[in-house]
mmCIF file of C-alpha atoms (C1' of nucleotides) in Angstrom:
data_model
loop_
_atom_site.group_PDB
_atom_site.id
_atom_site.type_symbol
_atom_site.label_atom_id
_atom_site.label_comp_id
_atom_site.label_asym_id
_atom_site.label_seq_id
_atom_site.Cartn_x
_atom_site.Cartn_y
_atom_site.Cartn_z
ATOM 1 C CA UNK A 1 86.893 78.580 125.174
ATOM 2 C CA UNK A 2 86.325 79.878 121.353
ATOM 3 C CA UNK A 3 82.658 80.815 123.305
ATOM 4 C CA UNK A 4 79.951 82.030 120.567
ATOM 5 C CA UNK A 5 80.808 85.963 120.206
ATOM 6 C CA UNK A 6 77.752 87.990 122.490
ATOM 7 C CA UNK A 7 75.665 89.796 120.345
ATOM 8 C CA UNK A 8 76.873 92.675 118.374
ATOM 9 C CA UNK A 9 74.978 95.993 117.438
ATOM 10 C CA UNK A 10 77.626 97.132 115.111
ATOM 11 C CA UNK A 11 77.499 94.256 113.093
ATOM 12 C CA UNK A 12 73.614 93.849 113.462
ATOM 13 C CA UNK A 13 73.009 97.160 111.739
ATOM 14 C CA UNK A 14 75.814 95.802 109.052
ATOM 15 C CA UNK A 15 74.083 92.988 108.627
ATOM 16 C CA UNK A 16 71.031 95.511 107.576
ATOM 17 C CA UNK A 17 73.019 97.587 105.657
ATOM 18 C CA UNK A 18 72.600 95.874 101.892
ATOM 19 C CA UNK A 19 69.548 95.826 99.654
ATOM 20 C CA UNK A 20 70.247 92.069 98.630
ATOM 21 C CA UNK A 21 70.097 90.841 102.079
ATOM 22 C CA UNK A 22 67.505 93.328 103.220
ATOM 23 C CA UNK A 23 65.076 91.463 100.427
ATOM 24 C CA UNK A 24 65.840 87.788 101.997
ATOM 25 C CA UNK A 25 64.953 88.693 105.498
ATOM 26 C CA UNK A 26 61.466 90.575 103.760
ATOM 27 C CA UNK A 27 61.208 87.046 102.116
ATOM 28 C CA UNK A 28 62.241 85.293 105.405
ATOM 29 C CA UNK A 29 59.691 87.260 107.311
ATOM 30 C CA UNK A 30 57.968 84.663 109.668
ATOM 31 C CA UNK A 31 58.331 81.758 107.369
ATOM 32 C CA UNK A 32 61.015 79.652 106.692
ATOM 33 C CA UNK A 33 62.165 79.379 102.954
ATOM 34 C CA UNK A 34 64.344 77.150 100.918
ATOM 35 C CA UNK A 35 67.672 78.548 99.340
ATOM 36 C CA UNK A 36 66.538 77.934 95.830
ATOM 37 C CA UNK A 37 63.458 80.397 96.013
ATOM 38 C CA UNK A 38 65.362 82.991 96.894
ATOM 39 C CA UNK A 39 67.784 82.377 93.669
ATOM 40 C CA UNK A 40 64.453 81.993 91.455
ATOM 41 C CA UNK A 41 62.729 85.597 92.844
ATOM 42 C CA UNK A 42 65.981 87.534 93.658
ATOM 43 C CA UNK A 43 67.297 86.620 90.080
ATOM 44 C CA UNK A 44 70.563 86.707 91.112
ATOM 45 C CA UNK A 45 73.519 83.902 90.577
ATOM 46 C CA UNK A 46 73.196 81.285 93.334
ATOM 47 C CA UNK A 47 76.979 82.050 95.152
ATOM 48 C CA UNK A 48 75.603 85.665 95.988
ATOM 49 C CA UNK A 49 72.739 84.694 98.098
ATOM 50 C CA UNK A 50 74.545 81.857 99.510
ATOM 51 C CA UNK A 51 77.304 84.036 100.152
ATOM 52 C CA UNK A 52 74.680 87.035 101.624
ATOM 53 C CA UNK A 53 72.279 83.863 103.465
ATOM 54 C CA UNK A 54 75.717 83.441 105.226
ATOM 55 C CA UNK A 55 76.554 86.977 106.195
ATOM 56 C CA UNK A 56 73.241 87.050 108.091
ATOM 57 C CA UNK A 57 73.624 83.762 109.860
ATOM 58 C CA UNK A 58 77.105 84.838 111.281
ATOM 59 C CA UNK A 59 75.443 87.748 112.124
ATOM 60 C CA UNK A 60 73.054 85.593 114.151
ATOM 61 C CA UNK A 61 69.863 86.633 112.602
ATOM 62 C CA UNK A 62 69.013 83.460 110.806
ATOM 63 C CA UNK A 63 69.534 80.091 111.300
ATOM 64 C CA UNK A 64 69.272 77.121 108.850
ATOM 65 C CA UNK A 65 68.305 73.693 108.561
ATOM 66 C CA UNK A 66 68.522 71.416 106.373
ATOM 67 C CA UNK A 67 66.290 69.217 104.518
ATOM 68 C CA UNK A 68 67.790 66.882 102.371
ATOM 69 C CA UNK A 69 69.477 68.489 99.602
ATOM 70 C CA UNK A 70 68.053 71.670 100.566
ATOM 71 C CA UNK A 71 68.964 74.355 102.986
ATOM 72 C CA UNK A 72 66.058 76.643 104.930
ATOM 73 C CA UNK A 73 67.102 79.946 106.600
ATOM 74 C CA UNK A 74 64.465 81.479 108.740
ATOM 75 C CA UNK A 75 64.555 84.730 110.847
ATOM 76 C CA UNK A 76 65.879 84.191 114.310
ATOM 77 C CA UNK A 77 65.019 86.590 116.816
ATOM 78 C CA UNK A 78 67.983 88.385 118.555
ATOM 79 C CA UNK A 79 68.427 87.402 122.307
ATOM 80 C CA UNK A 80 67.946 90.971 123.102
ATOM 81 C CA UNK A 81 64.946 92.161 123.235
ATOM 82 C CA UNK A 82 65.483 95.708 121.640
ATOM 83 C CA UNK A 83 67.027 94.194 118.409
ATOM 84 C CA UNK A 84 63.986 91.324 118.364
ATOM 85 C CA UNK A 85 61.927 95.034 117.972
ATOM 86 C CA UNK A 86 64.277 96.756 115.649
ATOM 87 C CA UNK A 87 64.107 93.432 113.578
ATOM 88 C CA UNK A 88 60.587 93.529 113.430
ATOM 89 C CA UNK A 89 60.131 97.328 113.028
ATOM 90 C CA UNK A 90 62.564 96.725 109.885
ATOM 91 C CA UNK A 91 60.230 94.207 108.087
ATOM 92 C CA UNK A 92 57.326 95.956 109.016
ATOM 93 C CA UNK A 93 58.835 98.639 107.007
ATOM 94 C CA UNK A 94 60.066 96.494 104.458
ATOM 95 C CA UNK A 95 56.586 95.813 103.827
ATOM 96 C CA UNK A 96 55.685 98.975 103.019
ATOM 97 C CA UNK A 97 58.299 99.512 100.091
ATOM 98 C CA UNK A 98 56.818 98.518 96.607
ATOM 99 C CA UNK A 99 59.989 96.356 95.280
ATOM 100 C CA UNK A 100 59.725 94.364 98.435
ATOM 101 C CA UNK A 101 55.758 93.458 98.408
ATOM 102 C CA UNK A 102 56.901 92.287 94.560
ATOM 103 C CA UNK A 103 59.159 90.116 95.844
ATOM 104 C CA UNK A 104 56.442 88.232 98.429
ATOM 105 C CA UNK A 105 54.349 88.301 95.449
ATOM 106 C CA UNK A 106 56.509 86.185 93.496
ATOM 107 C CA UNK A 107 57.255 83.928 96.778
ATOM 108 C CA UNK A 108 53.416 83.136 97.333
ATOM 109 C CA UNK A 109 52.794 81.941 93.883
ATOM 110 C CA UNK A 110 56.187 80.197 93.563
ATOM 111 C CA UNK A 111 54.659 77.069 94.035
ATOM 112 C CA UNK A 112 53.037 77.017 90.599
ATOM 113 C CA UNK A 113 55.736 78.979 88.608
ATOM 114 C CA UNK A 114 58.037 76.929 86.452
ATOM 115 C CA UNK A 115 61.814 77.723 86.593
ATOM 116 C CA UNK A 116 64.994 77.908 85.079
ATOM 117 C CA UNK A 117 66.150 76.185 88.451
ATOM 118 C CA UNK A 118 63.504 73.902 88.338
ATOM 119 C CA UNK A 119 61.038 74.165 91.893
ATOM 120 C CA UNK A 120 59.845 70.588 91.529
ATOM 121 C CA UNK A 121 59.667 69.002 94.434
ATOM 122 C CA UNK A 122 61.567 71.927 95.774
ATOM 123 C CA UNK A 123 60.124 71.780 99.653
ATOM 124 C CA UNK A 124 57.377 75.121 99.887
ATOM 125 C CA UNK A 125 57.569 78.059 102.269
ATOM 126 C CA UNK A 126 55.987 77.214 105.622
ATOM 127 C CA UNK A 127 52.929 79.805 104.586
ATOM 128 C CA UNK A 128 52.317 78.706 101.130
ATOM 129 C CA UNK A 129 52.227 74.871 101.763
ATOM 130 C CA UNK A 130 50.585 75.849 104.513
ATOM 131 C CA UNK A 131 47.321 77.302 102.568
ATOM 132 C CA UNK A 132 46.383 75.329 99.628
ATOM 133 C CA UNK A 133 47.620 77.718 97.271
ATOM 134 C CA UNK A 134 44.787 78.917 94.992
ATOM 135 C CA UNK A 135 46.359 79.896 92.494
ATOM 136 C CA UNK A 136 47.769 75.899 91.406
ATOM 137 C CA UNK B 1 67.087 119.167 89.575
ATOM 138 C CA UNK B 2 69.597 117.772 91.858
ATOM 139 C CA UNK B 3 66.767 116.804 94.212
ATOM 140 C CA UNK B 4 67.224 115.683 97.627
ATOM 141 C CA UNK B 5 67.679 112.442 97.405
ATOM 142 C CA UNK B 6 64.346 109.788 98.879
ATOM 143 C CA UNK B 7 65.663 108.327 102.015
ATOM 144 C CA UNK B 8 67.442 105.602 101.872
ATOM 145 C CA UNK B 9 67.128 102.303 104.019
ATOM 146 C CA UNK B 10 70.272 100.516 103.435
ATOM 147 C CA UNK B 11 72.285 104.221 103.918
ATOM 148 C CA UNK B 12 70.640 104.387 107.135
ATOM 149 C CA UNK B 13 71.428 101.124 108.702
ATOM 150 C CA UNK B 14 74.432 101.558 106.888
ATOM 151 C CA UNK B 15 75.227 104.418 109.261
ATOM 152 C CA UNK B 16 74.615 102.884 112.314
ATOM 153 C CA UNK B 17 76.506 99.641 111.671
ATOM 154 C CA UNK B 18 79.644 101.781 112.646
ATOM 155 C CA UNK B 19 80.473 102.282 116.788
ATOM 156 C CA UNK B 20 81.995 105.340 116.927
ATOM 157 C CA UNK B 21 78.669 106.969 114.942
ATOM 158 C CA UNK B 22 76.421 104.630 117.926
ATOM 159 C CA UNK B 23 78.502 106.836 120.514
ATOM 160 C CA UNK B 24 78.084 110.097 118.574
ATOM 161 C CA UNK B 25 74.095 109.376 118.574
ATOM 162 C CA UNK B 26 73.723 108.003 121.881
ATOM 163 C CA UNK B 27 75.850 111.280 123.178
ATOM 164 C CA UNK B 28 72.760 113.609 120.999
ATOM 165 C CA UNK B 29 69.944 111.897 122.302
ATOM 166 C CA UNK B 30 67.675 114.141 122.381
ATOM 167 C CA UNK B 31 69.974 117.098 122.991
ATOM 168 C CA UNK B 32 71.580 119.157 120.472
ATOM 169 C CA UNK B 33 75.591 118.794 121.094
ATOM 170 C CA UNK B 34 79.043 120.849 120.519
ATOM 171 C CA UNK B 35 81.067 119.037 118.076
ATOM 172 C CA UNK B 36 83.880 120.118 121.222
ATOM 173 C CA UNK B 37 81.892 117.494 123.490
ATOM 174 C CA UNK B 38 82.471 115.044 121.004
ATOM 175 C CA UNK B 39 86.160 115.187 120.630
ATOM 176 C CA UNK B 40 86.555 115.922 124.254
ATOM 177 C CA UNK B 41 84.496 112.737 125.531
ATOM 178 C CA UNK B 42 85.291 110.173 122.719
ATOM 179 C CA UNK B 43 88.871 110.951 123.260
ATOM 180 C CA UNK B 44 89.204 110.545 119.109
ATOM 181 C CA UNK B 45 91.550 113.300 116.645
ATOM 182 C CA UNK B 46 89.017 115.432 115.994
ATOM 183 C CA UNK B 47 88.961 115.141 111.857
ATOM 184 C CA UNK B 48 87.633 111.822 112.844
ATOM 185 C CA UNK B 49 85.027 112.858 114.637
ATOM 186 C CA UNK B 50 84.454 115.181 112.308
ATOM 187 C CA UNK B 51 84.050 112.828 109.366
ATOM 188 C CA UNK B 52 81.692 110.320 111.162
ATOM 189 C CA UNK B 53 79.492 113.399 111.780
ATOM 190 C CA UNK B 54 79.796 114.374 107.903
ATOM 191 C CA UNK B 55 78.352 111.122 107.594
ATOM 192 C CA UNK B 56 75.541 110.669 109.704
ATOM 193 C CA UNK B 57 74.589 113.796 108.385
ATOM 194 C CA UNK B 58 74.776 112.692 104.867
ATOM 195 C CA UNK B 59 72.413 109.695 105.659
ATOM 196 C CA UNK B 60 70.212 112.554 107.167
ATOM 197 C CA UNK B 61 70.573 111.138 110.666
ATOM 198 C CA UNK B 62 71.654 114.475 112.009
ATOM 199 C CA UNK B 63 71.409 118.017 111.182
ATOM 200 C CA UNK B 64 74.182 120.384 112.135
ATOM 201 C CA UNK B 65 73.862 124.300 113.387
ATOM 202 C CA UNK B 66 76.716 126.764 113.335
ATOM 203 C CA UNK B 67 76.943 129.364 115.826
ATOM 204 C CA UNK B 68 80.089 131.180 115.925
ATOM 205 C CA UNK B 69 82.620 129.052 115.953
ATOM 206 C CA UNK B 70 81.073 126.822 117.341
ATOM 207 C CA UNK B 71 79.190 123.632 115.093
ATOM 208 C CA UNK B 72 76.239 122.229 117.608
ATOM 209 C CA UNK B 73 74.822 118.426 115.812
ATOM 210 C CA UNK B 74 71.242 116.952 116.440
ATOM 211 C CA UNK B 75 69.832 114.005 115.746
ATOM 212 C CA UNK B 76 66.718 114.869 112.844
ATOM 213 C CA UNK B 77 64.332 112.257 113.096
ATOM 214 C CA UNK B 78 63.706 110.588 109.467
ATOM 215 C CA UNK B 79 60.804 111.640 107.092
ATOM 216 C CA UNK B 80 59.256 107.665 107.356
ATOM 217 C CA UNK B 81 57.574 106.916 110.547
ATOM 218 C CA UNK B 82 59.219 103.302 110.779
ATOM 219 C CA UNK B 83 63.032 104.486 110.769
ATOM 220 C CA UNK B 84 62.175 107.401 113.326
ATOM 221 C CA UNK B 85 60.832 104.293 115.835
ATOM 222 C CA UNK B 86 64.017 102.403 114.645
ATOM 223 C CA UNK B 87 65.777 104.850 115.642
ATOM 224 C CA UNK B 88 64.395 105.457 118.976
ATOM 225 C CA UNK B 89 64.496 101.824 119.652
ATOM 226 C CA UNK B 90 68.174 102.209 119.335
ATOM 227 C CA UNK B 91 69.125 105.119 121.402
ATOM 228 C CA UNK B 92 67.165 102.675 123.931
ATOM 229 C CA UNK B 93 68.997 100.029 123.286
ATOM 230 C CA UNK B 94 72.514 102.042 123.728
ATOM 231 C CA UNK B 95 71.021 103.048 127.035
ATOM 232 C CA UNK B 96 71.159 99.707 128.201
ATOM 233 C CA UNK B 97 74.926 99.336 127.551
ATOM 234 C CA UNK B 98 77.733 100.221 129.874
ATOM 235 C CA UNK B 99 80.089 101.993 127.341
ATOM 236 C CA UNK B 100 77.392 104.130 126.508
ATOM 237 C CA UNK B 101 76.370 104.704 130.315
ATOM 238 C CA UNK B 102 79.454 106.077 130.741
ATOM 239 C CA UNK B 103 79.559 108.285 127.884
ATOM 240 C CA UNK B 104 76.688 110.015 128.869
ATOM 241 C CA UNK B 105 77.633 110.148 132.622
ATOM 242 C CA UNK B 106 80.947 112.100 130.944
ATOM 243 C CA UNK B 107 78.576 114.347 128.942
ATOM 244 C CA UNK B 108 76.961 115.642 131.741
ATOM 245 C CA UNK B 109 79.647 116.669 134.066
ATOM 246 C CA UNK B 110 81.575 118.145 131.178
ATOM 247 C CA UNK B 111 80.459 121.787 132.084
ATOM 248 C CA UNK B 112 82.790 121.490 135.291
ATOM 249 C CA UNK B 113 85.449 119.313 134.028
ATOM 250 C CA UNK B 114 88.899 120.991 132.604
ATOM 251 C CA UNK B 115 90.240 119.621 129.266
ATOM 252 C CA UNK B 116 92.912 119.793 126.834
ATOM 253 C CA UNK B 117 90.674 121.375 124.358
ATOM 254 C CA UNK B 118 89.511 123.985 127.101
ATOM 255 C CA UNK B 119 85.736 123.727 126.649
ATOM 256 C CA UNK B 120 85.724 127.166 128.395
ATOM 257 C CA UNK B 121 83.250 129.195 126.706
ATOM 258 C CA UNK B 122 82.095 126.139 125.090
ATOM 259 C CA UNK B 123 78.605 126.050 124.373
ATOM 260 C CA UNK B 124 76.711 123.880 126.646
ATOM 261 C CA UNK B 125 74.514 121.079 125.558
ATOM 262 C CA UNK B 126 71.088 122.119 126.316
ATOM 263 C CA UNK B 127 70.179 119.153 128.821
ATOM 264 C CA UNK B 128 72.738 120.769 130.810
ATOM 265 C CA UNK B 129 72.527 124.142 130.082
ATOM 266 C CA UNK B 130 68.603 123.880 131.217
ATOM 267 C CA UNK B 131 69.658 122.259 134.570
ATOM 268 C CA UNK B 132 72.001 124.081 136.750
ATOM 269 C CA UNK B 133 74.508 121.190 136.524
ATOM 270 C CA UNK B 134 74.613 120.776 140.478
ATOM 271 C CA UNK B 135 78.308 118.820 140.154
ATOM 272 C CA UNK B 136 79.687 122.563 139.482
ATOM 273 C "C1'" DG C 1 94.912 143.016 107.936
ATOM 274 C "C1'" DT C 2 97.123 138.976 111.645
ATOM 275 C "C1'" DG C 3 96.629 135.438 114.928
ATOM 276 C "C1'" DA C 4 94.028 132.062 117.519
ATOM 277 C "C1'" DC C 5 90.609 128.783 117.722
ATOM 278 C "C1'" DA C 6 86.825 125.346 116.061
ATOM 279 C "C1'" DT C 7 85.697 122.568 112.517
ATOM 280 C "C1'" DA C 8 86.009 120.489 107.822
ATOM 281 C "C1'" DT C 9 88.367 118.407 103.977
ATOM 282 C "C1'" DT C 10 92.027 116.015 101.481
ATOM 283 C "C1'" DC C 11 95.499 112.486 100.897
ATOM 284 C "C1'" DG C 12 97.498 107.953 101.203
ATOM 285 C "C1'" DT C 13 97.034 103.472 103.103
ATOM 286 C "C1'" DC C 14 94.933 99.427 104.566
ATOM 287 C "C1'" DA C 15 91.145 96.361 105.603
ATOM 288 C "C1'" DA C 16 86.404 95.011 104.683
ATOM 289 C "C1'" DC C 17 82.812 94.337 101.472
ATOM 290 C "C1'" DG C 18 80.188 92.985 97.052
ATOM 291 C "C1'" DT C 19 80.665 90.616 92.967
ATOM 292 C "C1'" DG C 20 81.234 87.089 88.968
ATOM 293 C "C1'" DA C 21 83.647 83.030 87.772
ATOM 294 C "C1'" DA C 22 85.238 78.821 89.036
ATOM 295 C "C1'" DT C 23 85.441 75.142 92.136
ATOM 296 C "C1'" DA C 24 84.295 72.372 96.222
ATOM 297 C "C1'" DT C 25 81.098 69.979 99.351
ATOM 298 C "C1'" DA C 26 76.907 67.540 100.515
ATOM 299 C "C1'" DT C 27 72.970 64.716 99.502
ATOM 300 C "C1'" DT C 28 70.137 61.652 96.741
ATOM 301 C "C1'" DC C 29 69.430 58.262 93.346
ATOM 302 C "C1'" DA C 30 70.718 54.538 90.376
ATOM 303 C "C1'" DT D 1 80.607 53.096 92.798
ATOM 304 C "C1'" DG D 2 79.154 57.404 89.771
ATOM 305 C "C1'" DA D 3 75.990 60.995 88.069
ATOM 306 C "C1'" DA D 4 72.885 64.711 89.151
ATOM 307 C "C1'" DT D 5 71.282 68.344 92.039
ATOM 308 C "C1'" DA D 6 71.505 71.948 95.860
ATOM 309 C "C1'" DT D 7 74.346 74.701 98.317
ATOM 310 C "C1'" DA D 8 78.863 76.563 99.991
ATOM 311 C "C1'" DT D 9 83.475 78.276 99.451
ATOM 312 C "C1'" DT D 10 87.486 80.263 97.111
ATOM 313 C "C1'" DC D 11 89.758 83.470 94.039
ATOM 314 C "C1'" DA D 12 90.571 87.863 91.811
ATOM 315 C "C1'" DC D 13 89.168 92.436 91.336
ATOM 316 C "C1'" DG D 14 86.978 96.842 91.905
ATOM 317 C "C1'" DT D 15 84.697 99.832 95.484
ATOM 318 C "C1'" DT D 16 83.795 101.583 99.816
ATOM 319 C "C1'" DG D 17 84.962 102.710 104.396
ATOM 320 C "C1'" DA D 18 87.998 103.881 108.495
ATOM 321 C "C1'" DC D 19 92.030 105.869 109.795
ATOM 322 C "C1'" DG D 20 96.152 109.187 110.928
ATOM 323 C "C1'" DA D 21 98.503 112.988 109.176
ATOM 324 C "C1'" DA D 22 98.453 117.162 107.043
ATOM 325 C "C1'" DT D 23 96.036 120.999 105.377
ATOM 326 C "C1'" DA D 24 92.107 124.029 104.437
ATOM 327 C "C1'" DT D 25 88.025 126.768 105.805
ATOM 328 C "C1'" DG D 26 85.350 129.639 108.783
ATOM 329 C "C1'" DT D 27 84.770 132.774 112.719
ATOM 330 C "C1'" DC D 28 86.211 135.858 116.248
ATOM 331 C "C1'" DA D 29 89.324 139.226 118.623
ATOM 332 C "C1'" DC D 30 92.572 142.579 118.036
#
DNA sequence: GTGACATATTCGTCAACGTGAATATATTCA
DNA sequence: TGAATATATTCACGTTGACGAATATGTCAC
């Protein structure tokens, strides 16, 4: 028994439904990230996104892992495949809207920005460790 | 002043992420619809009905259009490109489910069926209006 | 005008949500 | 073991949303 719940639309367009969360899953995008970038770029106290980071993942549209000390969430593709196009129709859009390219601004050169959290050592987004980061 | 306000992602998923506004959409389709139909097929107090229409339209999801007494609702497809294919994708999507099968199947034949709120005279929706209804 | 009908709005209540502040848990390192 | 760091959870509070019940508005027929 206690099977996991079958996926809901309601709470899938909930899920959408907030501007906070909305700008992790534009950070999320394709890439995994670590908790801690999202406090540095989002700006906001560390309980909210944790708080938000776990709204989505009971909403089963991210999933995390964790690394040591540190928690990635990354965008997890709804078993249906209508909501996997909604999803992606979403950050498509997201991509368009000037606030949210900001934001993947600030996440591709977050490598070589200094902190009040302190991203040493801090493990990098998939895409930036990826590339050598020109910008370092 | 008092523009019309930009639209608004998070009031737009906002306004799906609620079931009873999925069955009001799914119902309009394509298809402009009696707020009568509504109240008869949902089998919900009509000020709720009512109220989740108020809404949609406030998100600019639907547009309403009186005639008589008589208030028929359409679905208005957004100003941005990316919500109006959201938005398709998801009147897909409720096509898929049972619930909203059903719904449908109850919108159709409602030209021929009796009801306590004696849709006689009732304008029809135009899908069936256009068709001869053959059930009748 | 009055009455009947279709729809909209208001009111009160309750649950869900978003938030900051504080606290708890988990992991690593010494 | 204990300290330091990263993340999660709890608490209290204000706001929003959904609801049923009651009421108001708008339109038509007479």
């Amino acid at each position: 028994m206690a099977r996991k719940a079958q996926f809901d639309i309601q709470q899938f367009f909930q899920a959408l439904g907030d501007n906070t969360r909305l700008r992790l899953l534009n950070l999320m995008g394709e890439q995994e990230v670590c908790v801690c970038y999202f406090v540095e770029i989002l700006g906001a106290p560390q309980p909210k996104i944790s708080r938000h980071l776990a709204y989505l993942r009971n909403a089963g549209i991210v999933s995390a892992r964790r690394e040591g000390k540190w928690m990635h969430y990354r965008i997890v593709m709804p078993p249906h495949i209508g909501a996997t196009q909604i999803l992606r129709q979403t950050l498509d859009w997201l991509n368009e809207d000037k606030a949210m390219q900001t934001d993947r601004a600030r996440l591709a050169k977050a490598c070589c920005a200094p902190s009040k959290y302190d991203l040493d050592g801090a493990p990098l987004p998939a895409a930036v460790s990826a590339q050598s980061c020109g910008a370092c």
